Tab-separated table of C-alpha atoms in Angstrom:
chain	number	residue	atom	x	y	z
A	30	MET	CA	0.109	-0.030	0.009
A	31	ALA	CA	2.934	2.444	0.739
A	32	GLY	CA	3.976	2.168	-2.717
A	33	VAL	CA	6.741	4.206	-4.484
A	34	LEU	CA	6.738	7.890	-3.658
A	35	GLN	CA	5.353	9.939	-6.456
A	36	SER	CA	4.478	13.487	-7.043
A	37	ASP	CA	1.736	15.112	-9.165
A	38	ASP	CA	2.345	18.287	-11.250
A	39	GLU	CA	2.214	20.557	-8.448
A	40	GLY	CA	4.828	18.774	-6.535
A	41	TYR	CA	2.493	17.004	-3.889
A	42	ASP	CA	3.397	13.443	-2.867
A	43	THR	CA	0.588	11.248	-4.089
A	44	SER	CA	1.488	7.995	-2.648
A	45	PRO	CA	-1.374	6.601	-0.514
A	46	LEU	CA	0.352	7.104	2.774
A	47	ARG	CA	1.431	10.610	2.159
A	48	TYR	CA	-2.001	11.796	0.723
A	49	HIS	CA	-3.649	14.435	3.021
A	50	GLY	CA	-6.664	16.525	2.964
A	51	ASP	CA	-4.873	19.592	1.710
A	52	VAL	CA	-4.539	17.856	-1.590
A	53	ASP	CA	-8.320	17.701	-1.892
A	54	ALA	CA	-8.802	21.157	-0.666
A	55	MET	CA	-7.682	23.182	-3.616
A	56	PRO	CA	-8.185	27.060	-3.688
A	57	GLY	CA	-11.935	28.069	-4.681
A	58	LEU	CA	-13.471	25.082	-3.098
A	59	LEU	CA	-15.732	25.033	0.023
A	60	ASP	CA	-13.155	23.039	2.397
A	61	PHE	CA	-14.567	20.059	4.162
A	62	ALA	CA	-11.368	18.102	3.654
A	63	VAL	CA	-8.851	19.856	6.127
A	64	ASN	CA	-9.807	19.527	9.813
A	65	VAL	CA	-8.472	22.941	10.933
A	66	GLN	CA	-11.057	25.006	12.596
A	67	GLY	CA	-11.611	28.513	11.234
A	68	SER	CA	-9.734	30.534	8.603
A	69	ALA	CA	-7.208	32.177	10.735
A	70	PRO	CA	-5.785	32.287	14.420
A	71	PRO	CA	-7.793	34.557	16.615
A	72	PRO	CA	-6.709	38.041	16.845
A	73	TRP	CA	-5.059	37.920	20.141
A	74	LEU	CA	-2.810	35.138	18.914
A	75	ARG	CA	-2.016	36.728	15.590
A	76	ASP	CA	-0.923	39.932	17.700
A	77	ARG	CA	1.244	37.841	19.755
A	78	LEU	CA	2.909	36.084	17.069
A	79	ALA	CA	3.088	39.264	15.102
A	80	ALA	CA	5.210	40.730	18.050
A	81	THR	CA	8.024	38.138	17.473
A	82	LEU	CA	8.684	39.249	13.986
A	83	ASP	CA	11.125	42.041	14.967
A	84	GLY	CA	13.221	39.417	16.727
A	85	LEU	CA	13.509	37.098	13.623
A	86	ALA	CA	17.123	38.455	12.892
A	87	ARG	CA	18.219	36.525	15.872
A	88	TYR	CA	18.191	32.642	16.018
A	89	PRO	CA	15.675	30.885	18.034
A	90	SER	CA	16.837	30.972	21.831
A	91	ALA	CA	17.303	28.266	24.309
A	92	ALA	CA	15.368	30.438	26.709
A	93	HIS	CA	12.498	30.876	24.529
A	94	ASP	CA	12.400	26.918	24.028
A	95	ALA	CA	12.757	26.453	27.795
A	96	ALA	CA	9.572	28.843	28.418
A	97	ALA	CA	7.618	26.962	25.910
A	98	ARG	CA	8.455	23.582	27.502
A	99	ALA	CA	7.805	25.064	30.884
A	100	ALA	CA	4.144	26.387	29.716
A	101	VAL	CA	3.320	22.987	28.266
A	102	ALA	CA	4.637	21.082	31.467
A	103	ARG	CA	2.322	23.313	33.515
A	104	ARG	CA	-0.506	22.613	31.353
A	105	HIS	CA	-0.177	18.887	31.782
A	106	ALA	CA	1.261	18.768	35.203
A	107	ARG	CA	4.702	17.399	33.971
A	108	SER	CA	8.194	18.425	34.123
A	109	PRO	CA	9.731	20.583	31.427
A	110	ASP	CA	12.184	17.736	30.613
A	111	GLU	CA	9.385	15.592	29.766
A	112	VAL	CA	8.468	18.081	26.816
A	113	LEU	CA	9.797	18.237	23.397
A	114	VAL	CA	8.624	21.328	21.256
A	115	LEU	CA	8.009	20.147	17.788
A	116	ALA	CA	7.455	21.667	14.364
A	117	GLY	CA	3.922	20.161	14.391
A	118	SER	CA	3.222	16.903	15.444
A	119	ALA	CA	3.951	15.445	11.996
A	120	GLU	CA	7.608	16.081	13.022
A	121	GLY	CA	7.379	13.738	15.819
A	122	PHE	CA	6.216	10.908	13.556
A	123	ALA	CA	9.237	11.804	11.332
A	124	LEU	CA	11.456	11.327	14.183
A	125	LEU	CA	10.073	7.723	15.077
A	126	PRO	CA	12.816	5.874	13.260
A	127	ALA	CA	15.281	7.455	15.794
A	128	LEU	CA	13.813	5.023	18.500
A	129	ARG	CA	15.094	2.161	16.308
A	130	PRO	CA	12.193	-0.238	16.635
A	131	ARG	CA	12.448	-3.819	15.205
A	132	ARG	CA	8.803	-4.736	15.128
A	133	PRO	CA	6.837	-1.441	14.799
A	134	VAL	CA	2.813	-1.696	14.584
A	135	VAL	CA	0.386	0.870	13.536
A	136	VAL	CA	-3.361	0.769	14.252
A	137	HIS	CA	-5.461	1.334	11.255
A	138	PRO	CA	-7.478	3.231	9.786
A	139	GLY	CA	-5.402	5.864	11.296
A	140	PHE	CA	-3.286	9.062	10.428
A	141	THR	CA	-0.786	7.512	7.805
A	142	GLU	CA	2.267	9.800	8.543
A	143	PRO	CA	3.635	7.526	11.257
A	144	GLU	CA	3.715	4.530	8.959
A	145	ALA	CA	5.214	6.526	5.927
A	146	ALA	CA	7.998	7.839	8.220
A	147	LEU	CA	8.830	4.319	9.529
A	148	ARG	CA	8.578	2.589	5.939
A	149	GLY	CA	10.640	5.625	4.591
A	150	ALA	CA	13.381	4.393	7.001
A	151	GLY	CA	13.460	1.087	5.696
A	152	LEU	CA	11.403	-0.456	8.606
A	153	ASP	CA	8.733	-3.236	7.900
A	154	VAL	CA	5.323	-2.136	9.517
A	155	THR	CA	2.732	-4.503	10.832
A	156	ARG	CA	-0.809	-3.164	10.504
A	157	VAL	CA	-3.508	-3.979	13.024
A	158	HIS	CA	-7.002	-3.060	11.697
A	159	THR	CA	-10.011	-2.048	13.600
A	160	ASP	CA	-13.421	-3.228	12.290
A	161	GLU	CA	-16.369	-0.939	11.236
A	162	ALA	CA	-18.463	-3.941	12.398
A	163	THR	CA	-17.468	-3.207	16.051
A	164	GLY	CA	-17.380	0.577	15.833
A	165	HIS	CA	-13.707	0.558	15.027
A	166	ARG	CA	-13.056	-0.130	18.808
A	167	LEU	CA	-9.545	-1.028	19.994
A	168	ASP	CA	-8.790	-4.680	20.795
A	169	PRO	CA	-5.496	-4.616	22.633
A	170	GLY	CA	-5.034	-8.326	22.145
A	171	ALA	CA	-4.836	-7.753	18.454
A	172	VAL	CA	-1.560	-6.192	18.772
A	173	PRO	CA	1.376	-8.707	18.476
A	174	GLY	CA	3.070	-9.050	21.843
A	175	ASP	CA	6.688	-8.687	20.403
A	176	ALA	CA	5.813	-5.228	18.805
A	177	ASP	CA	8.595	-2.915	20.306
A	178	LEU	CA	6.600	0.399	18.904
A	179	VAL	CA	2.815	0.833	18.713
A	180	VAL	CA	1.214	3.867	17.122
A	181	ILE	CA	-2.340	4.712	17.733
A	182	GLY	CA	-4.550	7.800	17.493
A	183	ASN	CA	-7.069	9.045	19.975
A	184	PRO	CA	-9.498	10.260	18.959
A	185	THR	CA	-8.544	8.270	15.800
A	186	ASN	CA	-8.343	10.248	12.353
A	187	PRO	CA	-10.238	9.384	10.272
A	188	THR	CA	-12.793	7.260	12.179
A	189	GLY	CA	-13.334	9.945	15.002
A	190	VAL	CA	-13.294	6.984	17.614
A	191	LEU	CA	-12.238	7.919	21.054
A	192	HIS	CA	-10.660	4.788	22.606
A	193	PRO	CA	-10.863	4.111	26.468
A	194	ALA	CA	-7.736	5.196	28.073
A	195	ALA	CA	-7.765	1.980	29.898
A	196	ALA	CA	-7.744	0.082	26.539
A	197	ILE	CA	-4.545	2.272	25.545
A	198	ARG	CA	-2.791	1.641	28.803
A	199	ALA	CA	-3.210	-2.087	28.125
A	200	LEU	CA	-0.930	-1.807	25.262
A	201	ALA	CA	2.007	-0.605	27.417
A	202	ARG	CA	4.702	-2.929	28.541
A	203	PRO	CA	8.391	-2.832	29.350
A	204	GLY	CA	10.593	-2.649	26.287
A	205	ARG	CA	7.915	-1.164	24.076
A	206	VAL	CA	7.206	2.526	22.953
A	207	LEU	CA	3.690	3.348	22.986
A	208	VAL	CA	2.851	6.394	20.587
A	209	VAL	CA	-0.598	7.982	21.070
A	210	ASP	CA	-1.450	10.709	18.574
A	211	GLU	CA	-3.598	13.220	20.438
A	212	ALA	CA	-3.768	15.790	17.729
A	213	PHE	CA	-7.495	16.287	18.237
A	214	ALA	CA	-7.668	15.704	22.086
A	215	ASP	CA	-8.224	19.442	22.775
A	216	ALA	CA	-11.226	19.527	20.404
A	217	LEU	CA	-13.099	17.539	23.039
A	218	PRO	CA	-14.531	19.041	26.148
A	219	GLY	CA	-12.491	18.116	28.978
A	220	GLU	CA	-10.106	16.072	27.011
A	221	PRO	CA	-11.572	12.739	27.880
A	222	GLU	CA	-9.422	9.640	27.731
A	223	SER	CA	-6.230	11.672	27.230
A	224	LEU	CA	-2.888	10.484	28.438
A	225	ALA	CA	-1.080	13.531	28.179
A	226	GLY	CA	-0.936	13.896	31.930
A	227	GLU	CA	0.462	10.267	32.447
A	228	CYS	CA	3.795	10.177	33.702
A	229	ALA	CA	4.198	6.536	35.221
A	230	LEU	CA	3.170	4.588	32.122
A	231	PRO	CA	6.364	2.716	30.699
A	232	GLY	CA	7.249	3.894	27.093
A	233	LEU	CA	4.496	6.253	26.665
A	234	LEU	CA	5.100	9.096	24.083
A	235	VAL	CA	2.055	11.258	23.420
A	236	LEU	CA	2.015	13.693	20.561
A	237	ARG	CA	0.073	16.843	20.403
A	238	SER	CA	-0.813	19.516	17.601
A	239	LEU	CA	-1.772	23.011	18.029
A	240	THR	CA	-2.403	23.625	14.438
A	241	LYS	CA	-6.219	22.327	14.245
A	242	THR	CA	-7.722	24.173	17.108
A	243	TRP	CA	-5.868	27.408	16.481
A	244	ALA	CA	-5.791	27.589	12.855
A	245	LEU	CA	-2.036	27.418	12.647
A	246	ALA	CA	-1.572	24.570	9.879
A	247	GLY	CA	0.881	26.862	7.920
A	248	LEU	CA	3.184	27.472	11.052
A	249	ARG	CA	3.684	23.948	12.242
A	250	ALA	CA	3.515	23.908	16.047
A	251	GLY	CA	3.236	20.808	18.433
A	252	TYR	CA	4.936	19.010	21.065
A	253	ALA	CA	5.784	15.568	22.528
A	254	LEU	CA	5.361	14.248	26.031
A	255	GLY	CA	7.298	11.491	27.553
A	256	ALA	CA	9.787	10.312	29.865
A	257	PRO	CA	13.032	12.323	29.649
A	258	ASP	CA	15.168	9.446	28.265
A	259	LEU	CA	12.500	8.751	25.718
A	260	ILE	CA	12.417	12.517	24.616
A	261	ALA	CA	16.188	12.521	24.417
A	262	ARG	CA	16.156	9.445	22.229
A	263	LEU	CA	13.607	11.109	19.843
A	264	ALA	CA	15.275	14.462	19.963
A	265	ALA	CA	18.734	12.889	19.016
A	266	PRO	CA	18.720	13.339	15.036
A	267	ARG	CA	17.416	16.898	15.061
A	268	PRO	CA	19.229	19.709	13.697
A	269	GLN	CA	20.206	22.772	15.552
A	270	TRP	CA	17.242	25.363	15.853
A	271	PRO	CA	14.575	22.939	14.607
A	272	VAL	CA	11.565	25.009	15.737
A	273	GLY	CA	11.468	28.722	14.869
A	274	THR	CA	10.857	31.536	16.982
A	275	ILE	CA	7.149	32.214	15.993
A	276	ALA	CA	6.251	28.407	16.595
A	277	LEU	CA	7.990	28.569	19.947
A	278	GLU	CA	5.693	31.640	20.806
A	279	ALA	CA	2.692	29.775	19.618
A	280	VAL	CA	3.300	26.889	21.653
A	281	LEU	CA	3.974	29.126	24.610
A	282	ALA	CA	0.677	31.158	24.059
A	283	CYS	CA	-1.565	28.417	23.491
A	284	SER	CA	-0.542	26.507	26.526
A	285	GLU	CA	-1.164	29.327	28.815
A	286	PRO	CA	-4.402	29.020	31.271
A	287	ALA	CA	-6.467	31.407	29.274
A	288	ALA	CA	-5.688	29.811	25.993
A	289	VAL	CA	-6.626	26.433	27.382
A	290	ALA	CA	-9.936	28.001	28.766
A	291	GLU	CA	-10.636	29.236	25.376
A	292	ALA	CA	-10.038	25.967	23.658
A	293	GLU	CA	-12.407	24.362	26.002
A	294	ARG	CA	-15.039	26.794	25.233
A	295	ALA	CA	-14.448	26.129	21.578
A	296	ALA	CA	-14.548	22.387	22.170
A	297	HIS	CA	-18.110	22.690	23.594
A	298	ALA	CA	-19.307	24.743	20.626
A	299	LEU	CA	-17.663	22.234	18.292
A	300	ILE	CA	-19.184	19.091	19.778
A	301	ALA	CA	-22.756	20.668	19.595
A	302	ALA	CA	-21.945	21.620	15.987
A	303	ARG	CA	-20.837	18.096	15.180
A	304	ALA	CA	-23.918	16.552	16.555
A	305	ALA	CA	-26.181	18.961	14.404
A	306	GLN	CA	-23.920	18.084	11.360
A	307	ALA	CA	-24.206	14.433	11.797
A	308	ALA	CA	-27.937	14.525	12.135
A	309	ALA	CA	-28.077	16.474	8.919
A	310	LEU	CA	-26.000	14.145	6.869
A	311	ALA	CA	-27.568	11.058	8.270
A	312	ALA	CA	-30.902	12.513	6.914
A	313	VAL	CA	-29.527	12.195	3.423
A	314	VAL	CA	-30.699	9.023	1.850
A	315	GLY	CA	-27.723	6.869	0.979
A	316	VAL	CA	-25.378	8.359	3.683
A	317	THR	CA	-24.154	6.448	6.581
A	318	VAL	CA	-22.566	8.466	9.356
A	319	LEU	CA	-20.271	6.309	11.349
A	320	PRO	CA	-20.056	6.836	15.239
A	321	GLY	CA	-17.339	9.154	16.286
A	322	GLN	CA	-16.426	12.038	18.640
A	323	ALA	CA	-13.799	14.120	16.992
A	324	PRO	CA	-14.218	17.320	15.057
A	325	TYR	CA	-14.871	15.427	11.514
A	326	LEU	CA	-17.251	12.658	10.545
A	327	LEU	CA	-16.537	9.487	8.616
A	328	LEU	CA	-19.262	8.797	6.047
A	329	ARG	CA	-19.846	5.630	4.010
A	330	LEU	CA	-21.597	5.935	0.757
A	331	PRO	CA	-23.495	3.424	-1.397
A	332	ASP	CA	-21.045	0.590	-2.490
A	333	GLY	CA	-19.166	1.338	-5.438
A	334	HIS	CA	-20.374	4.997	-5.975
A	335	GLY	CA	-17.898	7.032	-3.533
A	336	ALA	CA	-15.733	8.181	-6.470
A	337	ARG	CA	-18.482	9.371	-8.620
A	338	VAL	CA	-20.193	11.220	-5.553
A	339	ARG	CA	-16.903	12.772	-4.637
A	340	GLY	CA	-16.414	13.980	-8.165
A	341	GLU	CA	-19.805	15.449	-8.164
A	342	LEU	CA	-19.173	17.204	-4.983
A	343	ARG	CA	-16.067	18.703	-6.315
A	344	ALA	CA	-17.979	19.843	-9.384
A	345	ALA	CA	-20.316	21.553	-7.107
A	346	GLY	CA	-17.381	23.455	-5.610
A	347	ILE	CA	-16.992	21.198	-2.350
A	348	ALA	CA	-13.906	19.525	-1.171
A	349	VAL	CA	-14.104	16.326	0.938
A	350	ARG	CA	-11.311	14.022	2.149
A	351	ARG	CA	-11.298	10.730	0.278
A	352	GLY	CA	-11.126	7.656	2.422
A	353	ASP	CA	-9.352	5.100	0.325
A	354	THR	CA	-5.858	6.271	1.147
A	355	PHE	CA	-6.458	5.252	4.790
A	356	PRO	CA	-5.583	1.678	5.145
A	357	GLY	CA	-8.713	-0.324	5.913
A	358	LEU	CA	-11.032	2.015	4.275
A	359	GLY	CA	-12.203	2.170	0.622
A	360	PRO	CA	-13.440	4.608	-2.051
A	361	ASP	CA	-17.031	4.771	-0.567
A	362	HIS	CA	-15.706	6.316	2.686
A	363	LEU	CA	-15.401	10.044	2.846
A	364	ARG	CA	-14.253	12.178	5.806
A	365	VAL	CA	-15.933	15.806	6.338
A	366	ALA	CA	-14.828	18.184	8.968
A	367	VAL	CA	-17.252	20.046	11.001
A	368	ARG	CA	-18.239	23.415	9.644
A	369	PRO	CA	-20.876	26.111	10.295
A	370	PRO	CA	-24.525	25.397	9.567
A	371	GLU	CA	-24.723	27.458	6.351
A	372	GLN	CA	-21.801	25.341	4.846
A	373	VAL	CA	-23.272	22.133	5.935
A	374	ALA	CA	-26.473	22.939	4.347
A	375	ARG	CA	-24.478	23.299	1.033
A	376	LEU	CA	-23.007	20.097	1.663
A	377	VAL	CA	-26.188	18.235	2.414
A	378	ASP	CA	-27.882	19.875	-0.684
A	379	ALA	CA	-24.757	18.735	-3.123
A	380	LEU	CA	-24.725	15.318	-1.521
A	381	SER	CA	-28.557	14.846	-2.171
A	382	THR	CA	-28.082	15.955	-5.733
A	383	ALA	CA	-25.136	13.613	-6.328
A	384	LEU	CA	-26.911	10.763	-4.616
A	385	SER	CA	-30.071	11.028	-6.503
A	386	PRO	CA	-29.374	9.268	-9.679
A	387	VAL	CA	-27.128	6.924	-7.600
A	388	LEU	CA	-30.125	5.788	-5.456
A	389	HIS	CA	-32.343	5.560	-8.641
A	390	GLU	CA	-29.843	3.134	-10.262
A	391	ILE	CA	-29.662	0.914	-7.135
A	392	GLU	CA	-33.263	1.244	-6.169
A	393	VAL	CA	-32.615	2.455	-2.668
A	394	PRO	CA	-36.089	3.412	-1.100
A	395	ALA	CA	-36.297	6.995	-0.125
């Protein structure tokens, strides 16, 4: 499935594991493909980041990195030496080969960058698939006992499933690194099932992103949480000054109490919007909305018609995230981000129009 890395005419890597929603969300389309909330950071954050511009003639400082790590540590009740500031959580996945796993396992369907990074380093990756029939729930017993690195998302992208923290803890054992991708954890009120504050679990490495909630995808800002020795191993191959001044300030600013409280309020609004969007989409005949809790929804369309419907949506000016590049999903799966009601109405209308001839062909009763 990983295939040979390829590029399209615009330079995008089009191999399945390197395919992401930004490829679907071309300029001019109504964007349901990318899970970033909002079109720009809030004004207070923009002002804070802009204030760093006059210092860009200087290299990023160790003091600034230390301040960012301290802010993250306070936010999660950890020690600063358990924090590694990253150029987006994707950098954390790119660093996984530095841990030198011999038997890496990735739970799918899930974010594909971890597997892409591991395969790119010449490692054989074992896939463990969750099943739609069981709500894509994690079965810890399905993970091979000799796996020395296991990667799982929580909530998982693209299924939106939130696994119980106890099920994820069951994956931990001596000699194994357990990587939990919590890129969307702050989009859920109270951050349920998060392991970000877990300090005692052996081998636990939690990756967090700030780009979704704070509309910072173009900046690349995130962090890793883990035991100091694990953090040191992960950071070993990094170049000097791996995170720029503006990204360091973003991590610091978004980890402060006022920002965390703002993110919590946004999460409450988002979960309500998700419920309304799920109900509106479920009312479209031919659309199955799969269970989940994240700021996106996984849809299943009638068998064999997903690519056609996706093309019709694109012709109508709407971008959705194709599902068939996620291992374990197929062309009849689509992922859509949670969006404001007026945009959801456009998607519902376009889906209904696109599915009407399909339903007539397969005689699905209205």
